[in-house]
Amino acid sequence: MTAAQSKLYSDDVSLIVVLLDTNPFFWAASTSGNLPFSNFLNQVIPFLNSLLLLNQHNQVVLIATGVNSCDYIYDSAEAGGRNSIDAANVAAISSTILNRLENFVTKDARLAKGSDKAAAGGNGISSLLSGSLSIALCYIQRVFRSGARHPEPRILCLQGSPDGPEQYVPIDSCIVGPQHSAFLQQASYITGGVYLKPQHLDGLFQYLAAVFASDLQSRSFLRLPKPVGVDFRASCFCHKKTIDMGYVCSVCLSIFCKHQKMCSTCGSDLNQSPPDSTRVSRS
Amino acid sequence: MSGGVAAIRGGFDHPMGGDGERKKRRAEEEEEDDEDNDGRGMDAWAWEALQEDEAGLLRPLDSKTLVHAQYRKRLLLRSSAPSSSSSRIQKGLIRYLYVVFDLSRAASETDYRPSRMVVVAKCAEAFIREFFDQNPLSHIGLVTIKDGVAQRLTDIGGSPESQIKALMGKLECSGDASLQNALELVHGYLNQIPSYGHREVLILYSALNTCDPGDIMETIQKCKQAKIRCSVIGLAAEIFICKHLCEETGGSYTVALDESHFKELLLEHAPPPPAIAEYAAANLIKMGFPQRGAEGVISICSCHKEIKVGGGYTCPRCKARVCELPAECKICGLTLVSSPHLARSYHHLFPVTPFDEVSSMFSSKLNQKAPQTCYSCQESLAGHGNKSNLHVTCPKCNQHFCLNCDIYIHESLHNCPGCESHRSLPM
């Protein structure tokens, strides 16, 4: 962050915050399947380097989403940055990322031992997506505060674990993501990002480079994958299954799939006769 | 029959005394500098941007700590006033609010530039957007008072655009203001809303009197029985009848000192107020959560009655297409919302606990453990020398945050990154 502040920040300078899912339960299960974690990293790390190559002032921040914690792994702007990308630099960046990722995963696994047995839902253990999103948003706010000229920020979520229903409440806005996750579908739709679930994961680098490397200004000229229909359904609080029609408590807005006598969240008595949705004049 | 209610102008030891004095000062200045006054409105008080330091020398205001101090005052006031921060306060989340605009001749006064009415309309537009942002399931209607008669400007509705369009149309001021007529009109309309909704009125009053056809005390009692919460924001001076109205119905009465203060007071009504439990029946409302159609799907939408390509939401009960959410399906009457709309209201019920300030003395004692960077944005917390700058820490997860993140977390983000990033902590 030197004197290159005045004229060189055109609209295609980007800050990309990448949220990497490091849920060991998910990656262990997929080893025999499509994409082992090592292959995944083999695709993502060159992609991060290519982002830095696209523009001299591009900035990349990598945040890892674990099962018990989230943390910053790599920030391309810290420690004086770099003047030019050459072979030695690329190798240094890759090894930094790999070392820190390994430290993070070990620390994350250690944190799991203290807590009681992890709440395994029907489809698996979820990662703390909302935590890493909050951290990413705070970082982006800091970039906005740094002055009138700043890179255009966006968030890329690489998510493998299923959605955690207990994290349904706090997530309010995020940007890009590739996986069939109702959260990320809704979030990408609302914030104008791209939602993509690649069909062939061994070509992940090509998907990343073709779709997600484009900066926000150029996206209006490119033909990007259109949303196939966003799933805006909610999940009920009692069984955690997705419903498209349900009952909402008027006091605390909890969603239930069947009519209940008492709201389990706020304890209000719901025995009063439910009004039909059509307006009835009561005078 | 017109009965004017006298205004109580504050004396010098009355809390509103400063208001009257300031207005007199402002009026004098306006008379003097009327010629070269274009756009000088804010510069008239340029001395307020300076303050004295210990040596008596002038220096500009340290705005960063000032902003943070203001924010903390607001936060603590909000969380300490009704009860301790650990208890959950019930709030009325499904609100039916009527905003009453005073378009009497008092609204054409120019002590707010260019006139009170224009300033009120501009701030009201911002308020309406903020209101729907914070309360997606609520409805707003607009009412005006002109020539002693109250008229409905827009019907109560759930979409901000139609309300704002009506507001931006031609608005003229004339005649007297009548508080009773406005209350009667709103009372009639609010009787028709469903029983689970919270009924509210917000009156933006510029006049100093009210010309009523009957006994306004009776109207106030009627509103109180109908459980309508009336709040007033005054632009002139404190009026007894407004204060009485707000006290009887449980609303809040505030008087604005200048334009920015008015906007601040107005935006304070956007978050849901604490609810009185008996005021609205608790009901289970049947709602639908439609899916958004894929691009390229062709259908006839039920709101505009024309063919639309792509987008749109399908009602789960009758499969009709609606253009935007939240809405009521025109065919079967089901309330349609999307889950993000509901999620946007949750933070009112589960607010983030206020963070505790950490002074530099505290951190220098535990020097080894003091973190050097803010947990969420990695900004350095180190100040001059070895002491760290003023920062805050979350009482639940014990992570340290800088002041800017503190403001952002509590005002926009509504969840603590530290608590969200640790699974072992109970929510």
XYZ file of C-alpha atoms in Angstrom:
710
model
C 0.000 0.000 0.000
C 2.460 2.566 -1.252
C 2.170 5.684 -3.329
C 0.180 3.868 -5.994
C -3.082 5.290 -4.792
C -4.140 8.108 -7.010
C -4.749 7.147 -10.604
C -4.089 3.489 -10.719
C -7.216 2.298 -8.924
C -9.517 1.815 -11.853
C -12.700 -0.128 -11.540
C -11.221 -3.483 -12.283
C -9.116 -3.657 -9.184
C -10.627 -6.276 -6.939
C -10.336 -7.502 -3.433
C -11.387 -11.119 -3.278
C -12.029 -12.703 0.088
C -12.070 -16.472 -0.335
C -13.822 -18.545 2.312
C -12.412 -22.043 2.169
C -14.345 -24.899 3.752
C -11.945 -27.111 5.707
C -14.487 -29.343 7.362
C -12.499 -32.572 7.896
C -15.651 -34.699 8.094
C -16.715 -33.596 4.644
C -13.294 -33.909 3.038
C -12.617 -37.316 4.570
C -15.874 -38.615 3.195
C -15.177 -37.346 -0.281
C -11.694 -38.832 -0.614
C -12.934 -41.924 -2.308
C -15.439 -39.876 -4.256
C -14.920 -36.940 -6.489
C -12.310 -34.639 -5.136
C -9.730 -35.303 -2.451
C -8.641 -32.288 -0.439
C -5.140 -32.284 -1.922
C -6.488 -32.097 -5.460
C -8.848 -29.366 -4.347
C -5.972 -27.300 -2.997
C -4.046 -28.016 -6.182
C -6.761 -26.198 -8.050
C -7.485 -23.392 -5.613
C -3.972 -22.171 -4.885
C -3.033 -21.596 -8.538
C -6.370 -19.829 -8.874
C -5.452 -17.445 -6.058
C -2.124 -16.782 -7.737
C -3.851 -16.135 -11.025
C -6.113 -13.607 -9.336
C -3.049 -11.747 -8.139
C -1.657 -11.846 -11.650
C -4.738 -10.386 -13.294
C -4.073 -6.949 -11.920
C -1.109 -5.543 -10.089
C -3.255 -4.088 -7.357
C -5.559 -7.017 -6.824
C -5.753 -8.244 -3.284
C -6.616 -11.706 -2.060
C -7.555 -12.685 1.489
C -8.052 -16.316 2.436
C -10.205 -17.218 5.431
C -10.683 -20.826 6.474
C -14.059 -22.082 7.638
C -13.547 -24.883 10.086
C -15.859 -26.966 12.212
C -15.005 -25.291 15.500
C -13.308 -22.059 14.519
C -12.553 -19.689 11.643
C -9.380 -17.783 11.013
C -7.392 -15.704 8.520
C -4.943 -17.822 6.551
C -3.420 -15.444 4.055
C -3.630 -11.772 3.244
C -1.774 -10.606 0.170
C -1.563 -7.053 1.434
C 0.255 -7.732 4.661
C 3.988 -7.718 5.305
C 4.810 -5.181 2.638
C 3.038 -6.984 -0.189
C 5.021 -7.881 -3.203
C 6.317 -5.913 -6.137
C 6.086 -8.491 -8.824
C 4.944 -11.998 -9.087
C 7.777 -14.228 -10.096
C 8.445 -17.855 -9.617
C 10.020 -17.498 -6.196
C 7.137 -15.422 -4.939
C 4.531 -17.846 -6.151
C 6.224 -20.690 -4.402
C 6.538 -18.631 -1.233
C 2.850 -17.777 -1.284
C 1.853 -21.375 -1.841
C 4.008 -22.667 0.954
C 2.763 -19.964 3.323
C -0.809 -20.885 2.593
C -0.204 -24.586 2.993
C 1.677 -24.188 6.249
C -0.909 -21.957 7.803
C -3.747 -24.141 6.604
C -2.159 -27.130 8.222
C -1.736 -25.242 11.500
C -5.311 -24.124 11.341
C -6.715 -27.581 10.711
C -4.727 -29.057 13.584
C -5.893 -26.308 15.917
C -9.451 -26.766 14.744
C -9.322 -30.486 15.406
C -7.891 -29.866 18.864
C -10.769 -27.572 19.721
C -13.208 -30.346 18.942
C -11.894 -32.542 21.715
C -13.001 -30.190 24.455
C -16.641 -29.880 23.469
C -19.240 -32.601 23.758
C -19.923 -34.834 20.835
C -20.551 -32.838 17.752
C -24.139 -32.401 16.739
C -24.280 -34.543 13.665
C -27.371 -33.790 11.687
C -28.920 -36.173 9.287
C -26.634 -35.263 6.440
C -23.392 -34.546 8.252
C -21.586 -31.986 10.311
C -21.720 -28.410 9.095
C -18.962 -25.852 9.114
C -19.173 -22.372 10.601
C -20.019 -20.478 7.447
C -21.672 -17.588 9.245
C -18.585 -16.993 11.365
C -16.249 -16.696 8.410
C -18.774 -14.537 6.543
C -18.961 -12.152 9.501
C -15.197 -11.924 9.654
C -15.003 -11.318 5.907
C -17.586 -8.544 6.134
C -15.734 -6.807 8.958
C -12.549 -6.911 6.895
C -14.365 -5.453 3.914
C -15.773 -2.666 6.099
C -12.236 -1.852 7.089
C -11.256 -1.621 3.420
C -14.189 0.741 2.792
C -13.004 2.921 5.657
C -9.491 3.178 4.248
C -10.344 6.013 1.920
C -12.116 6.950 -1.257
C -9.935 4.789 -3.465
C -10.149 1.157 -2.633
C -10.471 -2.055 -4.588
C -13.927 -3.412 -5.304
C -14.507 -6.220 -2.823
C -16.330 -9.491 -3.318
C -16.538 -12.756 -1.449
C -16.097 -16.228 -2.919
C -17.369 -19.123 -0.825
C -16.003 -22.569 -1.591
C -18.391 -24.656 0.389
C -18.596 -28.414 0.674
C -20.347 -29.129 3.947
C -24.114 -29.064 4.131
C -25.958 -26.116 5.621
C -26.192 -26.068 9.361
C -29.759 -25.341 10.416
C -28.610 -23.837 13.704
C -26.853 -21.177 11.668
C -30.057 -20.304 9.847
C -30.606 -17.231 11.884
C -27.478 -15.102 11.739
C -26.649 -15.192 8.039
C -27.890 -12.076 6.446
C -25.831 -11.346 3.361
C -22.956 -12.837 1.470
C -21.957 -12.978 -2.134
C -20.698 -15.832 -4.246
C -20.776 -19.589 -3.806
C -20.617 -22.894 -5.556
C -22.721 -25.660 -3.918
C -26.372 -26.564 -3.639
C -26.909 -24.690 -0.482
C -30.185 -22.882 -0.039
C -28.398 -20.212 2.026
C -25.833 -19.455 -0.604
C -28.419 -19.592 -3.381
C -30.525 -17.010 -1.624
C -27.517 -14.972 -0.612
C -26.039 -14.884 -4.106
C -29.391 -13.955 -5.572
C -30.001 -11.160 -3.116
C -26.544 -9.651 -3.388
C -26.133 -10.044 -7.108
C -23.429 -12.680 -7.118
C -23.026 -15.803 -9.066
C -24.079 -19.178 -7.791
C -22.484 -22.124 -9.451
C -22.243 -25.839 -8.726
C -19.605 -27.250 -11.118
C -20.377 -30.585 -12.647
C -16.833 -31.819 -13.127
C -14.736 -31.087 -10.121
C -11.382 -32.102 -11.635
C -11.667 -29.116 -13.854
C -12.361 -26.831 -10.914
C -9.569 -24.449 -11.805
C -11.140 -23.830 -15.183
C -14.514 -23.074 -13.636
C -12.912 -20.749 -11.120
C -10.804 -18.934 -13.681
C -13.603 -18.563 -16.186
C -16.441 -17.521 -13.919
C -15.096 -16.134 -10.673
C -11.947 -14.364 -11.724
C -13.809 -11.671 -13.641
C -14.051 -8.394 -11.785
C -17.394 -6.799 -11.051
C -17.116 -4.184 -13.755
C -16.544 -6.727 -16.510
C -19.362 -8.979 -15.437
C -21.881 -6.878 -17.268
C -20.169 -7.831 -20.541
C -19.844 -11.520 -19.822
C -22.384 -14.280 -20.087
C -22.239 -15.912 -16.681
C -24.272 -18.878 -15.372
C -27.761 -17.726 -14.623
C -29.518 -18.774 -11.442
C -31.624 -21.839 -12.063
C -34.321 -20.795 -9.689
C -33.493 -19.854 -6.155
C -34.822 -21.945 -3.321
C -36.375 -19.456 -0.951
C -38.022 -22.029 1.217
C -37.586 -21.914 4.949
C -36.967 -24.726 7.384
C -39.324 -25.371 10.228
C -38.051 -24.972 13.745
C -39.458 -28.256 15.017
C -38.078 -30.772 12.527
C -35.582 -28.725 10.543
C -37.047 -29.841 7.264
C -37.655 -27.429 4.406
C -41.249 -26.437 3.950
C -42.923 -24.206 1.475
C -46.010 -23.433 3.512
C -45.971 -23.118 7.237
C -47.245 -21.321 10.285
C -45.412 -18.326 11.682
C -45.788 -17.188 15.274
C -46.747 -13.534 15.192
C -44.716 -12.738 18.303
C -41.310 -14.187 17.587
C -41.581 -15.209 13.920
C -40.656 -18.837 14.502
C -41.743 -21.154 11.723
C -43.679 -24.344 12.378
C -44.924 -26.935 9.945
C -48.122 -27.798 11.793
C -50.493 -25.898 13.986
C -49.316 -25.878 17.603
C -50.839 -24.916 20.914
C -47.814 -23.084 22.223
C -44.853 -21.495 20.548
C -41.688 -23.290 21.647
C -39.480 -20.252 21.182
C -41.365 -17.520 22.966
C -43.896 -19.502 24.944
C -46.905 -17.509 23.865
C -50.239 -19.171 23.924
C -51.400 -19.751 20.383
C -54.770 -21.170 21.154
C -56.585 -18.167 19.819
C -58.365 -19.010 16.612
C -56.073 -18.491 13.645
C -57.363 -15.824 11.323
C -57.537 -16.683 7.698
C -55.146 -14.674 5.585
C -57.946 -12.860 3.770
C -58.789 -9.638 5.526
C -61.868 -9.755 7.647
C -63.075 -6.459 8.972
C -63.425 -6.569 12.711
C -65.080 -3.512 14.100
C -65.764 25.099 17.240
C -62.098 25.671 17.360
C -60.163 25.276 20.552
C -56.546 26.218 20.449
C -54.324 24.469 22.913
C -51.649 26.727 24.223
C -48.077 25.781 23.659
C -45.778 25.624 26.632
C -42.624 27.449 25.660
C -39.838 26.322 27.874
C -38.248 28.699 30.313
C -34.522 28.736 30.783
C -34.478 25.984 33.339
C -36.880 23.822 31.417
C -35.252 21.068 29.411
C -36.713 22.510 26.250
C -35.389 25.953 27.158
C -32.340 25.560 24.997
C -34.630 24.827 22.090
C -36.477 28.129 22.367
C -33.313 30.092 22.856
C -31.639 28.518 19.901
C -34.601 29.189 17.659
C -34.570 32.850 18.640
C -30.872 33.047 17.871
C -31.360 31.339 14.549
C -34.207 33.656 13.588
C -32.053 36.702 14.321
C -29.238 35.380 12.205
C -31.534 34.643 9.351
C -32.754 38.199 9.324
C -29.231 39.569 9.267
C -27.614 37.335 6.686
C -30.563 36.881 4.441
C -28.883 38.208 1.331
C -25.775 36.080 1.173
C -27.363 33.106 2.748
C -27.672 30.543 -0.012
C -26.598 27.193 1.360
C -24.979 28.768 4.380
C -27.333 26.980 6.671
C -24.795 24.691 8.263
C -21.968 27.222 8.399
C -23.898 29.412 10.769
C -22.720 27.176 13.590
C -19.152 26.549 12.492
C -17.906 27.240 16.001
C -19.417 23.961 17.108
C -16.839 22.023 15.150
C -14.138 23.251 17.491
C -13.452 22.547 21.094
C -10.894 23.569 23.655
C -8.223 21.246 24.924
C -6.595 21.360 28.384
C -4.359 24.317 27.568
C -7.260 26.377 26.347
C -6.202 26.211 22.707
C -8.711 25.497 20.009
C -8.590 22.267 18.108
C -11.029 20.465 15.811
C -13.288 17.829 17.269
C -11.889 14.358 17.440
C -14.720 12.895 15.458
C -13.758 9.261 15.693
C -13.929 8.940 19.438
C -16.926 11.249 19.446
C -18.809 9.002 17.056
C -17.946 5.995 19.122
C -18.938 7.716 22.345
C -22.296 8.700 20.851
C -22.822 5.167 19.658
C -22.041 3.672 23.042
C -24.378 6.094 24.749
C -27.157 5.082 22.367
C -26.461 1.416 22.851
C -26.351 1.521 26.609
C -29.470 3.653 26.768
C -31.294 1.200 24.591
C -30.209 -1.863 26.465
C -30.413 -0.558 30.003
C -33.658 1.377 29.921
C -36.333 -1.316 30.095
C -34.360 -4.135 31.707
C -30.983 -5.817 31.770
C -29.436 -6.849 28.528
C -29.622 -10.523 29.310
C -33.396 -10.679 29.229
C -35.189 -10.778 25.941
C -37.659 -8.009 25.363
C -40.715 -8.839 23.382
C -41.056 -6.567 20.403
C -43.898 -5.978 18.039
C -42.536 -7.336 14.816
C -45.625 -7.221 12.649
C -46.405 -3.548 12.649
C -49.121 -1.559 10.946
C -47.935 2.015 11.064
C -49.666 5.165 9.848
C -47.424 8.188 9.365
C -49.286 11.477 9.696
C -47.835 14.504 7.932
C -48.777 17.939 9.117
C -49.342 20.108 6.037
C -50.795 23.084 7.845
C -49.426 26.571 7.338
C -46.923 25.975 10.114
C -45.201 23.464 7.845
C -44.252 26.164 5.393
C -42.008 27.864 7.935
C -38.489 28.208 6.694
C -36.545 27.569 9.855
C -35.689 24.231 8.292
C -34.271 24.883 4.857
C -36.007 25.123 2.399
C -39.162 24.562 4.417
C -40.301 22.225 7.152
C -42.516 20.257 4.824
C -39.726 19.514 2.344
C -37.331 18.422 5.053
C -39.985 16.212 6.597
C -40.767 14.599 3.233
C -37.104 13.908 2.527
C -36.473 12.378 5.926
C -39.686 10.398 5.676
C -38.502 8.789 2.466
C -35.349 7.608 4.192
C -37.444 6.470 7.124
C -39.791 4.409 4.955
C -36.905 2.577 3.348
C -35.267 1.913 6.675
C -38.579 0.806 8.133
C -39.157 -1.827 5.487
C -35.564 -2.898 5.781
C -35.913 -3.572 9.480
C -39.534 -4.783 9.475
C -40.126 -6.634 6.229
C -43.459 -8.028 7.344
C -44.944 -4.689 8.316
C -47.146 -2.202 6.510
C -47.149 1.582 6.267
C -49.885 4.022 5.304
C -49.678 7.786 4.898
C -52.126 10.440 6.106
C -51.969 14.221 5.728
C -53.548 17.031 7.724
C -54.464 20.097 5.725
C -57.018 22.848 6.259
C -58.128 21.202 9.438
C -59.083 17.999 7.621
C -57.239 14.701 7.627
C -57.006 12.758 4.380
C -55.486 9.454 3.526
C -52.615 9.810 1.095
C -51.934 6.105 0.535
C -53.553 2.912 1.625
C -51.710 0.705 4.054
C -49.320 -1.426 2.075
C -46.197 -3.512 2.259
C -44.128 -2.089 -0.542
C -42.018 1.019 -0.069
C -42.079 2.224 -3.655
C -45.755 3.073 -3.852
C -45.605 4.968 -0.563
C -42.586 7.001 -1.589
C -44.058 7.823 -4.971
C -47.131 9.330 -3.326
C -44.961 11.293 -0.933
C -42.853 12.813 -3.648
C -45.874 14.175 -5.444
C -46.907 17.787 -5.035
C -47.427 18.635 -1.400
C -48.853 21.996 -0.428
C -49.385 23.514 2.970
C -52.319 25.555 4.068
C -54.773 25.960 6.858
C -54.798 24.595 10.355
C -53.721 21.342 11.822
C -56.234 19.103 13.506
C -54.910 16.378 15.725
C -58.311 14.951 16.540
C -59.335 14.486 12.917
C -56.101 12.678 12.167
C -56.528 10.374 15.146
C -60.141 9.626 14.229
C -59.202 8.759 10.676
C -56.332 6.528 11.669
C -58.417 4.860 14.343
C -61.000 3.952 11.731
C -58.429 2.431 9.430
C -56.489 0.590 12.088
C -59.636 -1.159 13.261
C -59.603 -3.252 10.133
C -56.211 -4.851 10.448
C -55.696 -8.419 11.698
C -55.551 -8.931 15.427
C -51.931 -10.080 15.551
C -50.614 -6.826 14.164
C -49.313 -4.006 16.331
C -51.064 -0.719 15.630
C -48.963 2.392 15.586
C -49.240 6.009 14.565
C -46.354 8.380 14.062
C -47.330 12.048 13.864
C -44.862 14.571 12.472
C -46.281 17.763 13.941
C -45.092 21.252 12.975
C -47.965 23.322 14.304
C -48.232 24.748 17.777
C -51.964 24.262 18.154
C -54.779 22.028 16.980
C -58.257 22.963 15.789
C -60.599 20.146 16.721
C -64.310 19.624 16.106
C -64.900 17.834 19.367
C -63.298 16.674 22.557
C -59.856 15.399 21.782
C -59.611 13.717 25.164
C -62.371 11.360 24.124
C -60.498 10.523 20.934
C -57.375 9.841 22.925
C -59.296 7.462 25.161
C -60.724 5.743 22.107
C -57.236 5.224 20.693
C -56.029 3.940 24.017
C -58.826 1.397 24.126
C -58.110 0.350 20.563
C -54.501 -0.284 21.660
C -52.978 2.116 19.174
C -49.518 3.315 20.134
C -49.216 6.980 19.169
C -45.868 8.732 18.941
C -45.228 12.323 17.993
C -42.167 14.099 16.700
C -42.576 17.836 17.088
C -40.773 20.368 14.973
C -41.715 23.507 16.825
C -41.967 23.318 20.585
C -43.276 20.916 23.177
C -47.065 20.842 23.282
C -49.015 19.518 26.230
C -51.661 17.703 24.229
C -49.071 15.739 22.279
C -47.299 14.814 25.466
C -50.581 13.699 27.003
C -51.448 11.644 23.927
C -48.134 9.850 23.964
C -48.212 9.196 27.649
C -51.715 7.763 27.501
C -51.051 5.441 24.589
C -47.522 4.428 25.518
C -45.733 6.118 22.661
C -42.781 8.454 22.678
C -42.796 12.217 22.285
C -39.688 13.984 21.075
C -39.025 17.461 19.751
C -36.381 18.045 17.121
C -33.762 20.732 17.534
C -32.566 20.888 13.955
C -32.640 18.922 10.724
C -30.090 16.296 11.583
C -31.634 15.800 14.989
C -35.032 15.400 13.347
C -33.709 12.699 11.055
C -32.120 10.940 13.989
C -35.353 11.021 15.973
C -37.324 9.789 12.996
C -35.006 6.869 12.311
C -35.266 5.835 15.931
C -38.821 4.766 15.190
C -37.700 2.278 12.561
C -36.659 -0.572 14.886
C -39.640 -2.227 16.545
C -40.603 -0.768 19.895
C -41.004 -2.918 22.992
C -44.406 -4.492 22.812
C -47.010 -4.696 25.489
C -48.089 -8.290 25.465
C -51.843 -7.817 25.581
C -51.838 -5.381 22.725
C -51.714 -7.926 19.949
C -53.046 -11.436 19.948
C -50.478 -14.141 19.459
C -51.495 -16.151 16.476
C -50.003 -18.630 14.093
C -50.147 -16.977 10.727
C -50.148 -19.262 7.754
C -47.440 -18.132 5.372
C -46.016 -19.483 2.191
C -42.367 -19.552 1.151
C -42.350 -19.488 -2.606
C -39.560 -20.592 -4.867
C -38.179 -18.220 -7.403
C -38.736 -19.340 -10.965
C -35.827 -19.901 -13.304
C -34.979 -17.392 -15.989
C -36.851 -18.145 -19.160
C -40.053 -19.361 -17.585
C -43.022 -17.624 -19.177
C -46.161 -16.995 -17.169
C -48.863 -14.440 -16.523
C -48.288 -12.569 -13.303
C -51.227 -12.029 -11.023
C -50.313 -8.514 -9.885
C -49.937 -6.786 -13.246
C -52.073 -9.187 -15.299
C -49.555 -9.362 -18.109
C -47.133 -11.906 -19.512
C -43.734 -11.917 -17.891
C -40.624 -13.858 -18.781
C -38.389 -15.249 -16.142
C -38.044 -14.485 -12.449
C -41.136 -14.245 -10.280
C -42.276 -16.344 -7.373
C -44.816 -19.159 -7.386
C -47.388 -19.264 -4.617
C -47.180 -22.746 -3.050
C -50.928 -23.010 -2.557
C -52.455 -21.859 -5.795
C -49.358 -21.709 -8.036
C -50.032 -18.144 -9.144
C -47.054 -15.994 -10.019
C -46.212 -12.875 -8.036
C -43.533 -10.398 -8.972
C -41.966 -9.467 -5.672
C -41.914 -10.449 -2.043
C -43.270 -9.918 0.561
C -46.731 -9.906 -0.907
C -50.178 -11.330 -0.499
C -51.211 -13.722 -3.217
C -54.039 -12.057 -5.094
C -55.701 -15.340 -5.924
C -55.779 -17.254 -2.655
C -54.784 -14.599 -0.118
C -51.797 -16.425 1.353
C -49.083 -14.191 2.806
C -45.909 -14.868 0.867
C -42.517 -14.118 2.358
C -39.022 -15.328 1.748
C -36.905 -16.717 4.546
C -34.398 -13.852 4.349
C -37.256 -11.492 5.213
C -37.977 -13.373 8.396
C -34.299 -13.664 9.191
C -33.989 -9.910 8.962
C -36.321 -9.538 11.924
C -34.578 -12.028 14.166
C -31.857 -9.676 15.250
C -34.444 -7.554 17.028
C -35.267 -10.499 19.232
C -31.736 -11.730 19.764
C -29.549 -8.642 19.843
C -25.790 -8.833 20.141
C -24.701 -8.216 23.727
C -22.955 -4.864 24.094
C -19.205 -5.249 24.224
C -17.159 -4.151 27.223
C -14.569 -1.441 26.863
C -10.995 -2.376 27.541
C -8.836 0.434 28.800
C -5.172 0.554 28.023
C -4.284 0.151 31.667
C -6.033 -3.180 31.861
C -4.240 -4.599 28.879
C -0.836 -3.458 29.993
C -1.190 -5.543 33.138
C -1.748 -8.738 31.174
C 0.749 -7.695 28.581
C 1.526 -11.141 27.334
C -2.062 -12.018 26.594
C -3.162 -8.733 25.039
C -3.911 -9.348 21.382
C -2.346 -7.003 18.920
C -4.984 -7.123 16.213
C -8.739 -6.869 16.057
C -10.206 -10.353 15.695
C -12.533 -9.522 12.855
C -10.677 -7.069 10.632
C -7.052 -7.662 11.651
C -6.501 -3.970 12.204
C -3.708 -3.298 14.600
C -4.830 -2.405 18.102
C -1.440 -1.189 19.203
C -1.307 2.475 20.040
C 1.600 4.628 21.012
C 4.346 2.836 22.806
C 3.301 -0.339 24.508
C -0.247 0.568 25.386
C -3.008 -0.483 23.049
C -5.693 1.847 21.779
C -9.138 1.828 23.260
C -10.888 -1.293 22.082
C -13.733 -3.547 23.150
C -14.178 -7.184 23.976
C -17.156 -9.502 23.731
C -18.241 -10.832 27.112
C -19.201 -14.215 25.653
C -16.279 -15.213 23.472
C -13.622 -12.881 24.904
C -12.344 -11.772 21.554
C -11.050 -8.261 21.092
C -12.459 -5.889 18.504
C -11.591 -2.399 17.369
C -14.044 0.477 17.764
C -15.097 0.549 14.124
C -15.909 -3.143 14.119
C -17.851 -2.610 17.336
C -20.108 -0.066 15.664
C -20.447 -2.167 12.514
C -21.249 -5.349 14.439
C -23.952 -3.786 16.550
C -25.560 -1.561 13.953
C -25.335 -3.534 10.712
C -24.002 -7.039 11.062
C -25.982 -8.123 14.151
C -23.826 -11.063 15.031
C -20.529 -11.290 16.809
C -17.840 -12.885 14.573
C -16.165 -14.361 17.619
C -19.277 -16.107 18.879
C -20.180 -17.326 15.386
C -16.713 -18.737 14.816
C -16.653 -20.909 17.885
C -18.912 -23.881 17.967
C -18.195 -24.791 21.580
C -19.865 -21.638 22.878
C -23.608 -21.837 23.457
C -25.549 -19.276 21.428
